[in-house]
Coordinates of C-alpha atoms in Angstrom, one line a residue:
M1 CA 74.7 -136.5 -74.8
R2 CA 77.7 -134.8 -73.5
S3 CA 78.9 -131.2 -73.8
N4 CA 81.8 -130.6 -76.6
S5 CA 83.6 -128.4 -74.3
K6 CA 85.2 -128.6 -70.7
P7 CA 82.6 -128.7 -67.3
Q8 CA 81.9 -124.8 -66.8
S9 CA 81.4 -123.7 -63.0
P10 CA 77.8 -124.0 -62.1
S11 CA 75.2 -121.4 -63.1
Q12 CA 71.9 -120.8 -61.5
S13 CA 70.4 -122.9 -64.1
S14 CA 72.5 -125.8 -63.8
V15 CA 71.6 -125.5 -59.9
N16 CA 68.1 -125.5 -60.6
I17 CA 68.0 -128.4 -62.8
K18 CA 70.3 -130.3 -60.2
L19 CA 67.5 -129.4 -57.3
I20 CA 64.7 -130.5 -59.7
L21 CA 66.3 -134.0 -60.4
I22 CA 67.1 -134.4 -56.7
C23 CA 63.7 -133.5 -55.8
A24 CA 62.0 -135.8 -58.9
F25 CA 64.2 -138.9 -57.5
F26 CA 63.2 -138.2 -54.0
L27 CA 59.8 -138.2 -54.6
L28 CA 60.1 -141.4 -56.8
F29 CA 61.4 -143.0 -54.0
L30 CA 58.5 -142.0 -51.4
L31 CA 56.3 -143.6 -54.0
L32 CA 58.0 -146.9 -53.9
V33 CA 57.9 -146.7 -49.9
F34 CA 54.0 -145.7 -50.0
S35 CA 53.2 -148.6 -52.7
T36 CA 55.2 -151.3 -50.7
T37 CA 53.7 -150.1 -47.3
S38 CA 50.0 -150.1 -48.9
S39 CA 50.8 -153.7 -50.5
T40 CA 51.5 -154.8 -47.0
R41 CA 48.5 -153.4 -45.3
Q42 CA 46.3 -155.2 -48.0
Q43 CA 47.9 -158.5 -47.3
Q44 CA 47.4 -158.1 -43.3
E45 CA 43.5 -157.2 -43.7
P46 CA 41.5 -160.6 -43.1
S47 CA 39.5 -162.0 -45.9
P48 CA 35.9 -163.2 -45.3
S49 CA 35.3 -167.1 -44.8
P50 CA 35.2 -169.2 -47.9
S51 CA 31.9 -170.8 -48.9
I52 CA 31.6 -174.7 -48.6
S53 CA 32.5 -174.6 -52.7
E54 CA 35.3 -172.5 -52.2
S55 CA 36.5 -174.5 -49.3
H56 CA 36.2 -177.4 -51.4
I57 CA 38.1 -176.2 -54.2
A58 CA 40.9 -174.6 -51.8
N59 CA 41.4 -178.2 -50.2
T60 CA 41.7 -179.9 -53.7
T61 CA 44.6 -177.4 -54.9
T62 CA 48.0 -176.7 -53.7
A63 CA 47.8 -173.9 -51.0
C64 CA 49.6 -170.9 -51.5
P65 CA 52.5 -170.2 -49.1
S66 CA 51.5 -167.6 -46.4
L67 CA 53.1 -164.3 -47.0
P68 CA 54.9 -162.4 -44.2
L69 CA 53.0 -160.5 -41.9
T70 CA 55.9 -157.9 -41.5
P71 CA 56.7 -155.0 -43.8
S72 CA 59.5 -155.8 -46.5
C73 CA 62.8 -153.7 -46.4
T74 CA 61.8 -150.6 -48.4
K75 CA 65.6 -149.3 -49.1
A76 CA 66.0 -147.2 -52.1
P77 CA 66.7 -149.0 -55.4
P78 CA 70.1 -148.9 -56.1
S79 CA 69.6 -146.8 -59.7
L80 CA 67.7 -144.3 -57.7
A81 CA 70.0 -144.3 -54.8
N82 CA 73.1 -144.0 -57.3
A83 CA 71.4 -141.3 -59.4
L84 CA 70.6 -139.2 -56.1
I85 CA 74.1 -139.3 -55.0
H86 CA 75.8 -138.6 -58.4
Y87 CA 73.5 -135.4 -59.1
A88 CA 73.8 -134.1 -55.6
T89 CA 77.6 -134.0 -55.7
T90 CA 78.4 -133.1 -59.3
N91 CA 78.2 -129.6 -60.8
I92 CA 77.7 -131.3 -64.2
T93 CA 73.8 -131.6 -65.2
P94 CA 72.2 -133.4 -68.3
Q95 CA 72.3 -131.5 -71.4
Q96 CA 68.4 -131.6 -72.2
T97 CA 66.5 -129.0 -70.2
F98 CA 63.7 -129.8 -67.5
K99 CA 61.0 -129.7 -70.2
E100 CA 62.7 -131.7 -72.7
I101 CA 63.6 -134.3 -70.1
S102 CA 59.9 -134.5 -68.9
V103 CA 58.5 -135.4 -72.4
S104 CA 60.4 -138.9 -71.8
A105 CA 59.8 -139.3 -68.2
R106 CA 56.1 -139.3 -69.0
V107 CA 56.4 -142.0 -71.2
L108 CA 58.7 -143.8 -68.8
E109 CA 56.3 -143.5 -66.3
K110 CA 53.6 -145.2 -68.0
K111 CA 56.1 -148.0 -69.6
A112 CA 58.9 -148.7 -67.0
P113 CA 60.0 -151.3 -66.6
C114 CA 60.9 -151.5 -69.9
N115 CA 63.5 -151.9 -72.8
F116 CA 65.0 -148.4 -73.3
L117 CA 67.8 -147.8 -76.3
V118 CA 69.9 -144.6 -76.0
F119 CA 72.1 -143.7 -78.7
G120 CA 74.9 -141.7 -76.7
L121 CA 76.4 -142.0 -73.2
G122 CA 76.6 -138.6 -71.4
H123 CA 76.0 -136.8 -68.0
D124 CA 72.0 -138.0 -68.3
S125 CA 72.5 -141.6 -68.6
L126 CA 72.3 -142.6 -64.8
M127 CA 69.2 -140.6 -64.6
W128 CA 67.7 -142.5 -67.4
T129 CA 68.6 -146.0 -65.9
A130 CA 66.9 -144.7 -62.7
L131 CA 64.0 -143.7 -64.3
N132 CA 63.7 -147.2 -65.8
H133 CA 64.2 -148.7 -62.5
G134 CA 63.7 -152.7 -63.0
G135 CA 63.9 -152.3 -66.6
R136 CA 67.0 -152.7 -69.2
T137 CA 68.6 -149.3 -70.4
V138 CA 71.2 -149.6 -73.1
F139 CA 73.7 -146.9 -74.3
L140 CA 75.5 -147.0 -77.7
E141 CA 78.7 -145.0 -77.8
E142 CA 81.3 -144.0 -80.6
D143 CA 84.2 -142.6 -77.9
K144 CA 86.0 -145.7 -76.4
A145 CA 87.7 -143.2 -74.1
W146 CA 84.7 -141.7 -72.7
I147 CA 83.0 -145.3 -72.3
E148 CA 86.1 -145.8 -70.3
Q149 CA 85.9 -142.8 -68.1
V150 CA 82.2 -143.3 -67.5
K151 CA 82.8 -146.7 -66.6
Q152 CA 85.3 -145.7 -63.5
K153 CA 82.5 -143.5 -62.0
L154 CA 79.3 -145.4 -63.0
A155 CA 80.2 -148.9 -63.5
G156 CA 76.8 -150.2 -63.5
L157 CA 75.7 -148.5 -66.9
E158 CA 75.3 -151.1 -69.6
S159 CA 77.0 -149.3 -72.6
Y160 CA 78.6 -150.7 -75.9
H161 CA 81.1 -149.4 -78.3
V162 CA 79.9 -148.4 -81.7
E163 CA 81.0 -147.0 -84.9
Y164 CA 79.7 -144.6 -87.4
D165 CA 80.9 -144.2 -90.8
S166 CA 78.9 -141.5 -92.3
K167 CA 80.0 -137.5 -91.6
V168 CA 77.6 -134.7 -91.4
H169 CA 78.5 -133.6 -94.9
Q170 CA 77.4 -136.5 -96.4
A171 CA 73.6 -135.8 -95.2
D172 CA 72.2 -134.5 -98.3
A173 CA 73.4 -137.4 -100.5
L174 CA 72.1 -140.1 -97.9
L175 CA 68.8 -138.3 -97.6
E176 CA 68.4 -138.7 -101.3
T177 CA 69.6 -142.6 -100.7
G178 CA 67.1 -142.9 -98.1
M179 CA 64.2 -142.1 -100.7
K180 CA 65.0 -145.5 -102.6
E181 CA 62.7 -148.2 -102.8
E182 CA 65.0 -150.6 -100.8
C183 CA 65.0 -148.2 -98.0
K184 CA 61.1 -148.6 -97.4
V185 CA 61.2 -152.1 -96.8
V186 CA 60.7 -152.8 -93.3
S187 CA 63.3 -155.6 -91.9
D188 CA 65.8 -156.5 -89.5
P189 CA 68.9 -153.8 -90.2
R190 CA 71.0 -156.5 -90.8
S191 CA 69.4 -157.7 -93.8
S192 CA 68.5 -154.4 -95.0
D193 CA 69.8 -153.2 -98.4
C194 CA 69.4 -149.4 -97.5
E195 CA 73.0 -147.8 -97.2
L196 CA 71.4 -146.3 -94.2
A197 CA 70.7 -149.2 -92.1
L198 CA 73.4 -149.7 -89.4
K199 CA 74.8 -153.7 -89.4
G200 CA 77.3 -153.4 -86.8
F201 CA 75.8 -153.3 -83.7
P202 CA 75.9 -156.2 -81.0
T203 CA 73.7 -159.1 -81.7
E204 CA 71.3 -158.3 -79.1
I205 CA 70.6 -154.7 -79.9
Y206 CA 68.7 -156.2 -82.9
E207 CA 66.7 -158.9 -81.3
I208 CA 65.4 -157.3 -78.1
E209 CA 62.2 -155.3 -78.8
W210 CA 62.7 -151.6 -77.7
D211 CA 59.9 -150.0 -76.2
L212 CA 61.8 -146.3 -76.1
I213 CA 65.1 -145.2 -78.4
M214 CA 66.4 -142.0 -77.7
V215 CA 69.0 -140.5 -80.5
D216 CA 71.1 -138.1 -78.8
A217 CA 74.3 -139.4 -80.8
P218 CA 76.8 -139.5 -82.5
T219 CA 78.0 -135.7 -81.9
G220 CA 77.2 -134.3 -85.3
F221 CA 78.9 -130.9 -84.1
H222 CA 80.6 -130.4 -87.6
D223 CA 80.7 -131.0 -90.9
D224 CA 83.6 -133.8 -90.7
A225 CA 82.1 -135.5 -87.5
P226 CA 79.8 -138.4 -87.6
G227 CA 76.2 -137.3 -88.3
R228 CA 72.9 -139.1 -86.9
M229 CA 71.6 -140.0 -90.2
N230 CA 71.9 -144.0 -89.9
A231 CA 71.0 -143.6 -86.3
I232 CA 67.8 -142.1 -87.0
Y233 CA 66.7 -144.3 -89.9
T234 CA 68.0 -147.4 -88.1
A235 CA 66.0 -146.5 -84.9
G236 CA 62.9 -146.0 -87.2
L237 CA 63.5 -149.2 -88.8
I238 CA 64.0 -151.1 -85.5
A239 CA 60.8 -149.6 -84.3
R240 CA 58.7 -150.9 -87.1
N241 CA 60.5 -154.4 -87.3
R242 CA 58.9 -155.3 -84.0
A243 CA 56.5 -158.1 -83.7
E244 CA 53.7 -156.2 -82.2
G245 CA 52.9 -153.1 -80.4
E246 CA 54.6 -149.6 -80.7
T247 CA 58.0 -147.6 -79.8
D248 CA 58.5 -144.5 -78.7
V249 CA 61.3 -142.6 -80.5
F250 CA 62.8 -139.2 -79.4
V251 CA 65.4 -137.2 -81.2
H252 CA 67.2 -134.6 -79.5
D253 CA 69.1 -131.1 -81.1
V254 CA 66.4 -131.0 -83.8
N255 CA 67.3 -127.4 -84.3
R256 CA 70.0 -128.9 -86.4
V257 CA 69.5 -129.6 -90.2
V258 CA 70.2 -133.3 -89.9
E259 CA 68.4 -134.0 -87.4
D260 CA 65.4 -132.1 -88.3
K261 CA 65.4 -133.5 -91.7
F262 CA 65.9 -136.9 -91.1
S263 CA 63.4 -137.1 -88.0
K264 CA 60.5 -135.8 -90.5
A265 CA 61.7 -138.0 -93.2
F266 CA 62.4 -141.6 -91.7
L267 CA 60.4 -141.0 -88.3
C268 CA 57.6 -139.4 -90.4
E269 CA 55.6 -136.2 -89.4
G270 CA 52.4 -138.5 -89.4
Y271 CA 54.1 -140.2 -86.4
L272 CA 55.2 -137.0 -84.3
R273 CA 53.4 -137.0 -81.0
E274 CA 55.1 -133.7 -79.5
Q275 CA 58.0 -131.3 -79.8
Q276 CA 59.5 -129.5 -76.5
G277 CA 62.5 -127.6 -77.0
L278 CA 65.0 -129.3 -79.1
L279 CA 63.5 -132.7 -78.6
R280 CA 61.0 -134.3 -80.9
H281 CA 58.8 -137.4 -79.6
F282 CA 57.2 -140.1 -82.3
T283 CA 55.3 -143.0 -81.8
I284 CA 55.8 -145.8 -84.2
P285 CA 53.6 -148.8 -84.7
S286 CA 54.9 -152.1 -85.6
H287 CA 54.5 -152.9 -89.5
R288 CA 54.9 -156.7 -89.0
A289 CA 51.8 -156.8 -87.0
R290 CA 49.7 -155.3 -90.4
S291 CA 51.3 -156.0 -93.8
G292 CA 50.6 -153.2 -96.4
R293 CA 51.3 -150.5 -93.8
P294 CA 52.9 -147.4 -95.6
F295 CA 56.3 -146.5 -94.4
C296 CA 54.9 -143.2 -93.3
P297 CA 51.3 -142.5 -92.7

């Protein structure tokens, strides 16, 4: 979610990404204004006179309060306004490319406002919150100092500190563990017998049905760093364990061995919808809604 080195001076590429983000947020604001104006005009249009039967029904039910005839205030939503200001005044841009961001943005366009869980807190966090305006976007981050640093600048983001015990160099052994029968059983991660299931998150993380999950953490930069093995498996388990419907799961940095192998094994190639650059998009259906569904199709 964030760079492994100190911020560098802006290049032409970062300037282009910033301009694209600002334009995208401005277009979203114009769309909100247009929608509000259109809704108000429809309210002001006179309705046809009711028939005798309709009048009788209206008189025997509680009347609805009249709607105001003047347009309501169309200020930019706080999440959108904050994102515009933030990306207009910083030289740091999200680590994902425009094409990669567009994959998740298209899903958010259809599902927002929704529940969006993100593994990692980074320079793109404010953008995800703005794109999910009206919904709930939660970030899980392993670096306490980084959380405090971000909160000083962006206090409105909802984030929680989490810990990962497994390291990148343990990936092969954990992949073998994940093939065991107990890891194919769909359940709440807290009650799973699979070693890969993460059980130390805040309670509400397990109780909310997440519509989107983004795995872009932990860092996984080297062999002794926390790896994403457990995060990817747990994201898939949470998605399968929802009561009904489906969850869109995204994994970033799939050029790396862990992200490549574990996303294919536990999010399943049969559920893969798209890959753009270093981002894979999976759509995982509820396994509780249909008993007997295999772990992977």
